Tab-separated table of C-alpha atoms in Angstrom:
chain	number	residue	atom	x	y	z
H	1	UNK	CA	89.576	120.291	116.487
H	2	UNK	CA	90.059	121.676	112.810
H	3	UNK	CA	91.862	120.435	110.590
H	4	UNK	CA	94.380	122.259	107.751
H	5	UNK	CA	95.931	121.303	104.387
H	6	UNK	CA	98.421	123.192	102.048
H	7	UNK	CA	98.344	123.072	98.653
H	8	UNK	CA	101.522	123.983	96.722
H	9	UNK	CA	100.977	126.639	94.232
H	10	UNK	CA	104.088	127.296	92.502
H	11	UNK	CA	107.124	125.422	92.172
H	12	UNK	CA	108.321	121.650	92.085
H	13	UNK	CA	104.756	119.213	92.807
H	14	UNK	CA	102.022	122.178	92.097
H	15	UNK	CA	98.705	121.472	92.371
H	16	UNK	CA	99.845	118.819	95.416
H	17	UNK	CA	97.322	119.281	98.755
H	18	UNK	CA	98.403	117.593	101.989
H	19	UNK	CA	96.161	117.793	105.093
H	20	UNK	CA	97.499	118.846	108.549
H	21	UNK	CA	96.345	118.159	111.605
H	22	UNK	CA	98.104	117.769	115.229
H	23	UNK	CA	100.714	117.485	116.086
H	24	UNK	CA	101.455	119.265	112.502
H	25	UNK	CA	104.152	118.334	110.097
H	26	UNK	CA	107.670	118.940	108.919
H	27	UNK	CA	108.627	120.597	105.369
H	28	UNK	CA	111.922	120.348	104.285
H	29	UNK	CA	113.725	118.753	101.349
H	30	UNK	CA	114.497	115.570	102.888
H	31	UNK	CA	112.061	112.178	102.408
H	32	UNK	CA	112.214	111.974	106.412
H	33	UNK	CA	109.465	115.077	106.704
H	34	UNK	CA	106.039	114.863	106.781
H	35	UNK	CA	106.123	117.197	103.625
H	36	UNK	CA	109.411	116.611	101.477
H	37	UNK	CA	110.100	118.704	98.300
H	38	UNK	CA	112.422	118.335	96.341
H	39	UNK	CA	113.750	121.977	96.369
H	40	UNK	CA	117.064	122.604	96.291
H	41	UNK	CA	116.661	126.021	97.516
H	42	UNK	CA	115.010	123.805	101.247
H	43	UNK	CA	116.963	122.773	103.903
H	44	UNK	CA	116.715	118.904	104.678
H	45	UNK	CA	114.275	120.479	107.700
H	46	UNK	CA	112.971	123.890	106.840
H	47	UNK	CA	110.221	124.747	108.666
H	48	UNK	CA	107.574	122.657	111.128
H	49	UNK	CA	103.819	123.227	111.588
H	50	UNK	CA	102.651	123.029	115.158
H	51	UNK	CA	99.842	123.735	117.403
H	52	UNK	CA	99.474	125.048	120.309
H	53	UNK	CA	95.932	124.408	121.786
H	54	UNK	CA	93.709	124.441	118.926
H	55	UNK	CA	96.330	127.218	116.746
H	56	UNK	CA	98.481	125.832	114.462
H	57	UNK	CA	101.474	127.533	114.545
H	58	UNK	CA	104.896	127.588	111.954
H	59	UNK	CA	108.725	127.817	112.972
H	60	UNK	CA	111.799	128.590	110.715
H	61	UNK	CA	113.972	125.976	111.571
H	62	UNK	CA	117.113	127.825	112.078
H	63	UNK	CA	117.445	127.847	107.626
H	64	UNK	CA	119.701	129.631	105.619
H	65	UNK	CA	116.956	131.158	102.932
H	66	UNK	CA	114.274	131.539	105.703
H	67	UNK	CA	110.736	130.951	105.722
H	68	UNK	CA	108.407	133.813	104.429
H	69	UNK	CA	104.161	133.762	105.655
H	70	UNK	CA	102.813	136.364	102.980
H	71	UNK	CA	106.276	137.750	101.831
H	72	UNK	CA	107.417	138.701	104.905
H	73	UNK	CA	110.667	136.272	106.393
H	74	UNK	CA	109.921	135.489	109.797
H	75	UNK	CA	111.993	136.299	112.994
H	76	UNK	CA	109.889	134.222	114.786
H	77	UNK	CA	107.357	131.801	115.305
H	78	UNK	CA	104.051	132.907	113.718
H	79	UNK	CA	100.198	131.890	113.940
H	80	UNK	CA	99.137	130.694	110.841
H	81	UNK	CA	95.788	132.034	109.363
H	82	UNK	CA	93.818	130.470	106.685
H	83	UNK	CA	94.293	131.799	103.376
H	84	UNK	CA	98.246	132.583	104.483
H	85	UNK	CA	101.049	132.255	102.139
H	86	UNK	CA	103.846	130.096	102.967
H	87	UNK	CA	107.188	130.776	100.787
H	88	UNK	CA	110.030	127.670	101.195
H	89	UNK	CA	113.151	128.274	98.625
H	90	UNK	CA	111.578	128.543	95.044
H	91	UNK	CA	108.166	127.201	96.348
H	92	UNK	CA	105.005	128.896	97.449
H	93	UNK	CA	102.541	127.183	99.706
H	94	UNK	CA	99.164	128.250	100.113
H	95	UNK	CA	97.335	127.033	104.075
H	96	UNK	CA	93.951	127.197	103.796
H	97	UNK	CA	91.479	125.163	106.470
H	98	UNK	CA	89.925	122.030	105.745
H	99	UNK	CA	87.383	120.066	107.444
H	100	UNK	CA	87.832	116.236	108.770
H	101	UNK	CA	90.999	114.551	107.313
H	102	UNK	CA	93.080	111.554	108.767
H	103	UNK	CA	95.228	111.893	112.139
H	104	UNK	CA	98.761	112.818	110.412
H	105	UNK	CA	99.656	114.817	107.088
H	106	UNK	CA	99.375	112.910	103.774
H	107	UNK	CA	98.754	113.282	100.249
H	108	UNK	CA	95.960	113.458	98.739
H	109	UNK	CA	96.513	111.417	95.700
H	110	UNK	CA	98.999	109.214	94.911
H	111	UNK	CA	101.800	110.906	92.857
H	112	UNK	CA	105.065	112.127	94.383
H	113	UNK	CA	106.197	115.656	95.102
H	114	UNK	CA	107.937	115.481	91.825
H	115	UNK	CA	104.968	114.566	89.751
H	116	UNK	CA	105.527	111.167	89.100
H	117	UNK	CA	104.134	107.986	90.607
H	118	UNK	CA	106.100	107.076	93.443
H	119	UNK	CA	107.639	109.999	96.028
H	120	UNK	CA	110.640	111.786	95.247
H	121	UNK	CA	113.753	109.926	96.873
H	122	UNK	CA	116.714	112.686	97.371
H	123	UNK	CA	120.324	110.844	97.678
H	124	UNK	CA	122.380	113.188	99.868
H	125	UNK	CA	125.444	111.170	98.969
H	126	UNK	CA	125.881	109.920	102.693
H	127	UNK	CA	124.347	106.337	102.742
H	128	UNK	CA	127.044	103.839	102.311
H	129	UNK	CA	124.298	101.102	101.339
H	130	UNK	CA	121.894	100.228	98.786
H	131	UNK	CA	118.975	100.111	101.391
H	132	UNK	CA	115.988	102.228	100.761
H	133	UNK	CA	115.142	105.255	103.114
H	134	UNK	CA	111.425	103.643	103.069
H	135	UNK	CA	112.853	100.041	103.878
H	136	UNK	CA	115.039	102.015	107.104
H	137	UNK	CA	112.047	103.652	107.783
H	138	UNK	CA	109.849	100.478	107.964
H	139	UNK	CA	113.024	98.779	109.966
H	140	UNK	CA	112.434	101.477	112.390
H	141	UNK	CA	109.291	101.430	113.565
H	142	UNK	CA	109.064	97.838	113.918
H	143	UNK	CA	111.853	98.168	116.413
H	144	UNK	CA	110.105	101.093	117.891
H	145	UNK	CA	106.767	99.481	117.881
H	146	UNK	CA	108.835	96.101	119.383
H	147	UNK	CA	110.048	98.148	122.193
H	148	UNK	CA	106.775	99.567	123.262
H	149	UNK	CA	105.404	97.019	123.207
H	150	UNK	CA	108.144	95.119	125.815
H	151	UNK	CA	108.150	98.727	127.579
H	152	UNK	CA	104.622	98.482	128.432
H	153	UNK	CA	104.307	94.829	129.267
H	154	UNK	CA	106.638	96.303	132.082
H	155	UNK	CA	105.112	99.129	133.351
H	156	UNK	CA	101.873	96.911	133.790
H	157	UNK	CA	104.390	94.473	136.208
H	158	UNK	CA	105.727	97.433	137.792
H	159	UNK	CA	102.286	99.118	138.608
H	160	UNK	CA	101.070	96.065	139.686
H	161	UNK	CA	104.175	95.278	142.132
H	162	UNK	CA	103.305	99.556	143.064
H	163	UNK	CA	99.704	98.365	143.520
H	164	UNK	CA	100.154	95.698	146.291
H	165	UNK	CA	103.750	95.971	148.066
H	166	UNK	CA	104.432	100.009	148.449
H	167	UNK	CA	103.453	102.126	150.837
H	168	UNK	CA	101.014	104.856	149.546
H	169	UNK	CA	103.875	107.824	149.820
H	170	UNK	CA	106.268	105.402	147.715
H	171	UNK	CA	103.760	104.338	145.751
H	172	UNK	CA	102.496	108.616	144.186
H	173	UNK	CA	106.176	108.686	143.648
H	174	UNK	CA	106.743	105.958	141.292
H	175	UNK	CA	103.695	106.738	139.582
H	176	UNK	CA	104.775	110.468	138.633
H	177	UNK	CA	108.019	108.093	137.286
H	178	UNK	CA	106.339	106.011	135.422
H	179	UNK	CA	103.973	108.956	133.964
H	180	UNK	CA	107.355	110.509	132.614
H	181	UNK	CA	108.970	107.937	131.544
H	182	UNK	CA	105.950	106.744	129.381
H	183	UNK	CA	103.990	110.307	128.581
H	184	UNK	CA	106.734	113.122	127.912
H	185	UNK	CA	107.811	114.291	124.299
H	186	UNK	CA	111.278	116.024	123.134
H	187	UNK	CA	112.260	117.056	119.840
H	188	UNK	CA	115.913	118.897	119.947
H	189	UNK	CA	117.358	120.950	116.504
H	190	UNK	CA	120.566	122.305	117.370
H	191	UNK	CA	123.072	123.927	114.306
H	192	UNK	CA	125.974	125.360	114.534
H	193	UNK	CA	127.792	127.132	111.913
H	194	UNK	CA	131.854	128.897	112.198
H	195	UNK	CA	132.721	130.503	108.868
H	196	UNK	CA	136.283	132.499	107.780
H	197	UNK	CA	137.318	133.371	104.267
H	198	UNK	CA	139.039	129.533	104.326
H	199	UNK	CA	136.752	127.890	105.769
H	200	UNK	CA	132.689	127.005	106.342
H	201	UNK	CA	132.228	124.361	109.120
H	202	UNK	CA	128.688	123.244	110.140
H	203	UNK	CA	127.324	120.770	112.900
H	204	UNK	CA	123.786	119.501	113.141
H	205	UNK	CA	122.485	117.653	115.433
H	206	UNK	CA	118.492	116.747	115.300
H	207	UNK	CA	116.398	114.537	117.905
H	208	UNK	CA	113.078	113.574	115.729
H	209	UNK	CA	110.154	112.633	117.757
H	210	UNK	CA	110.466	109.017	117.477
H	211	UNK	CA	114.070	109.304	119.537
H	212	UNK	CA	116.373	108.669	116.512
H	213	UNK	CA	119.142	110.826	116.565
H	214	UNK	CA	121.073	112.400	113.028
H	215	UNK	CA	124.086	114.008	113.361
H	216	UNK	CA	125.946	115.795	110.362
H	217	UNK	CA	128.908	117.863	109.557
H	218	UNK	CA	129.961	119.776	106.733
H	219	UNK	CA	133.706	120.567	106.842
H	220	UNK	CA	134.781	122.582	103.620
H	221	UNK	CA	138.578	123.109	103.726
H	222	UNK	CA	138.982	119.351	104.729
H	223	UNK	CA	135.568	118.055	102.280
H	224	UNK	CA	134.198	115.902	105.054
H	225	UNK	CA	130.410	115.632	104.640
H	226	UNK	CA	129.277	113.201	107.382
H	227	UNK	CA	125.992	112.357	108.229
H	228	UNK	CA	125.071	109.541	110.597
H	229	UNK	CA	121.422	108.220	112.537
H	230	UNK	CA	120.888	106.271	115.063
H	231	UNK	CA	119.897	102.348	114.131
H	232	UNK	CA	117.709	102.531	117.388
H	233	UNK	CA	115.840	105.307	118.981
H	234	UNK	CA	117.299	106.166	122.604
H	235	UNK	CA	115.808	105.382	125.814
H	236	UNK	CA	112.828	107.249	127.095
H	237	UNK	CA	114.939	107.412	129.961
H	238	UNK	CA	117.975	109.114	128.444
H	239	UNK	CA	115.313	111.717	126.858
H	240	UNK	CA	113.930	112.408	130.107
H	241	UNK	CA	117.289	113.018	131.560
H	242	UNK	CA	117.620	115.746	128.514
H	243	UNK	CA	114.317	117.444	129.078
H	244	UNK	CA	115.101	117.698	132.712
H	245	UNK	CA	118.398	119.180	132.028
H	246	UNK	CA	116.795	121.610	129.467
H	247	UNK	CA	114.244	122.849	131.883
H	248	UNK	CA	116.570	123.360	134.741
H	249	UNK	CA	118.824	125.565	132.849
H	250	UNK	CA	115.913	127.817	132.132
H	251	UNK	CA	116.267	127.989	127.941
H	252	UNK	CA	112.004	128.259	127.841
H	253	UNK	CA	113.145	132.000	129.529
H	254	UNK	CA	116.203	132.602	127.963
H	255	UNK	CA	116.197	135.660	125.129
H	256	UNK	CA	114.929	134.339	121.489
H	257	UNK	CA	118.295	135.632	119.938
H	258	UNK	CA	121.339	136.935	121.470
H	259	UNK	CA	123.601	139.080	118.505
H	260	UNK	CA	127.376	140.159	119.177
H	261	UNK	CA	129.663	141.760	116.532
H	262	UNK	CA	131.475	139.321	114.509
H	263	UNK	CA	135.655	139.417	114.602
H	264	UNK	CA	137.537	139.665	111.967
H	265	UNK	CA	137.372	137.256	109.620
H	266	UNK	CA	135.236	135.332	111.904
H	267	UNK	CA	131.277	134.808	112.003
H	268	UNK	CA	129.868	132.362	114.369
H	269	UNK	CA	126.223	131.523	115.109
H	270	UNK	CA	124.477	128.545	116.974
H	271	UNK	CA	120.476	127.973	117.126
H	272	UNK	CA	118.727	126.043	119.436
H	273	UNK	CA	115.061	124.698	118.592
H	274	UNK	CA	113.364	122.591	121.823
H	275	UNK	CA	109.785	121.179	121.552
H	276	UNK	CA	109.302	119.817	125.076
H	277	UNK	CA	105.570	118.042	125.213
H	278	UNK	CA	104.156	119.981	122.562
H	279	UNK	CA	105.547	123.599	124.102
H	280	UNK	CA	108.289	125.274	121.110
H	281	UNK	CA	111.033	127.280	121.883
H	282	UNK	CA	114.073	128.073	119.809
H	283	UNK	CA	116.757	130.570	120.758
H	284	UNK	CA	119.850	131.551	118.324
H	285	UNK	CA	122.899	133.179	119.188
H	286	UNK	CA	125.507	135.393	116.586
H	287	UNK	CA	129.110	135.983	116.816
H	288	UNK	CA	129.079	136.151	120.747
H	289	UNK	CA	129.508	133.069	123.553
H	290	UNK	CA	125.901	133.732	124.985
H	291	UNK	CA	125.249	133.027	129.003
H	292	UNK	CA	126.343	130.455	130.732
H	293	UNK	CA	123.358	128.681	130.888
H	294	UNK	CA	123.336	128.689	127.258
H	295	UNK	CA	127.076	127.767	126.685
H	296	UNK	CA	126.518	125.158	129.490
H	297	UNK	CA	123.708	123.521	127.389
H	298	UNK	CA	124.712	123.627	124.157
H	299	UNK	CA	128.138	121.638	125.449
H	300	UNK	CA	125.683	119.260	127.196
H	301	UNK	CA	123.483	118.420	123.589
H	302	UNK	CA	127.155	117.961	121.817
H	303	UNK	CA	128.623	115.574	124.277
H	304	UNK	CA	124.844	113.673	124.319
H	305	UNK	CA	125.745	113.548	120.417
H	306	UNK	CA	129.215	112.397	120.838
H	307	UNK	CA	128.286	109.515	123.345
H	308	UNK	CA	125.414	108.044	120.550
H	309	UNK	CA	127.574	107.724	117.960
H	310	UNK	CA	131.335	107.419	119.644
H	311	UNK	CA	132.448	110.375	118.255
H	312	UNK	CA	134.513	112.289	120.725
H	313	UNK	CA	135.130	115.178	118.003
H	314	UNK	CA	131.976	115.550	116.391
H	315	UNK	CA	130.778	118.889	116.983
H	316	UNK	CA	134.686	120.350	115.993
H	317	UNK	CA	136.308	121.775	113.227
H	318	UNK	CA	139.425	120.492	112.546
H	319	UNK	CA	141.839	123.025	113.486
H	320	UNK	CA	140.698	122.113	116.879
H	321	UNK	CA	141.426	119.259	116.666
């Protein structure tokens, strides 16, 4: 399969080349992308590089300033072409193709995004410690790598107990089980903004592809800026019980955008970005309720964010309270 890089040609780090290659790689202004500059103009996750097959692809992530491939904002996901320009805030990237190149994005040298010799470390004001985002980061996967480990140790006892005691009916069925449980991928951006002359409220709620969950809110009229993550990632299990619930509502076939005319005084909007084993779909609705389907899962990816953290009003402003 090829493999990419971008290069940044104007703005904060020019001259910086990063290689991409599947499954692709996050740009945004926070340290926990694959890609992080330190752009004011960014959202903490902009935009995401995909593939699908062979084709790398890139998605807006729902941002305020939008993502623009050859000065053009885009509406929807586009297939990137070598030689395409990729416009973030007040920073122009430039994809080009590249042959071999390691498994994941990384830098090509050894200086940070903002040109000196470590990577740029953005303080969003919400960590109420002194510990590093690298150090968390490091914390992390040792857990994660921990629990695989202990979740595969057990899969090899169950498969063997499969193996000798079930018949063979019982035994396909726990092996399509065990295949989810261990195999399938979900990624889950969901923001949702309510705005009046008084007021700008805004929820976020992101599943990375590790299973840690981040939830933040941004409450002007009552300056609460909260953002929390998880300590742990969740349970393969409880992300298998969301991708179910995603697929059975049918949001892969739902509309890509859904506009209604805003009230007075009132402008709503809520996007929805899914990556469901490698498969992207993100669908945004303005100043209207939306079907039921979508009203019925966007309730159900608030309450999953309310039971991680204990939060029973997280995803509410507070005049409702």
């Amino acid at each position: 399969m090829a493999s990419y890089k971008i290069k940044i040609e104007s703005g904060i780090g020019v001259g910086k080349t990063f290689i991409i290659n599947p499954p692709g790689a996050g740009i945004g202004r926070s340290d926990k992308n694959d890609i992080a500059i330190a752009d004011e103009l960014l959202s903490r996750h902009h935009c995401k590089i995909y593939f699908k097959g062979e084709e790398p692809w890139i998605s807006d992530l729902a941002t305020l300033n939008g993502t623009a491939i050859n000065g053009e904002i885009i509406k929807a996901d586009v297939h990137l072409k070598p030689g395409d320009s990729i416009t973030v805030g007040d920073t122009t990237l430039r994809f080009t193709s590249k042959d071999g190149g390691s498994a994941v994005p990384h830098s090509e040298d050894s200086a940070g995004i903002d040109g000196t010799s470590e990577p740029a470390v953005i303080d969003l004001g919400f960590e109420s410690d002194t510990t590093t985002n690298d150090v968390k980061h490091a914390l992390k996967t040792k857990k994660t790598v921990m629990r695989m480990s202990i979740a595969f140790a057990a899969i090899c006892i169950v498969a063997i107990g499969i193996k000798v005691l079930l018949p063979d009916k019982e035994k396909e069925s726990l092996v399509r089980l065990v295949t989810e449980l261990t195999e399938r991928t979900l990624e889950i951006r969901y923001v949702k903004t309510e705005a009046t002359a008084e007021n700008v409220f805004k929820y976020e709620l992101i599943l990375d592809h590790e299973g840690f969950v981040t939830v933040a809110i941004d409450d002007l009229a009552q300056s609460r800026h909260v953002r929390k993550t998880t300590d742990t990632a969740i349970p393969q299990e409880v992300r298998l019980s969301l991708i179910r619930k995603i697929e059975d509502s049918g949001f892969f076939e739902m509309p890509h955008s859904s506009e209604g005319v805003a009230q007075a005084n009132t402008w709503n909007s809520a996007t929805l970005m899914v990556i469901i084993d490698g498969n992207v779909k993100q669908a945004r609705v303005r100043n209207r309720i939306g079907s039921a389907a979508i009203k019925q899962l966007r309730e159900e990816i608030e309450a999953f964010g309310r039971t991680e953290f204990g939060l029973w009003a997280v995803g509410f402003t507070s005049d409702k309270l």
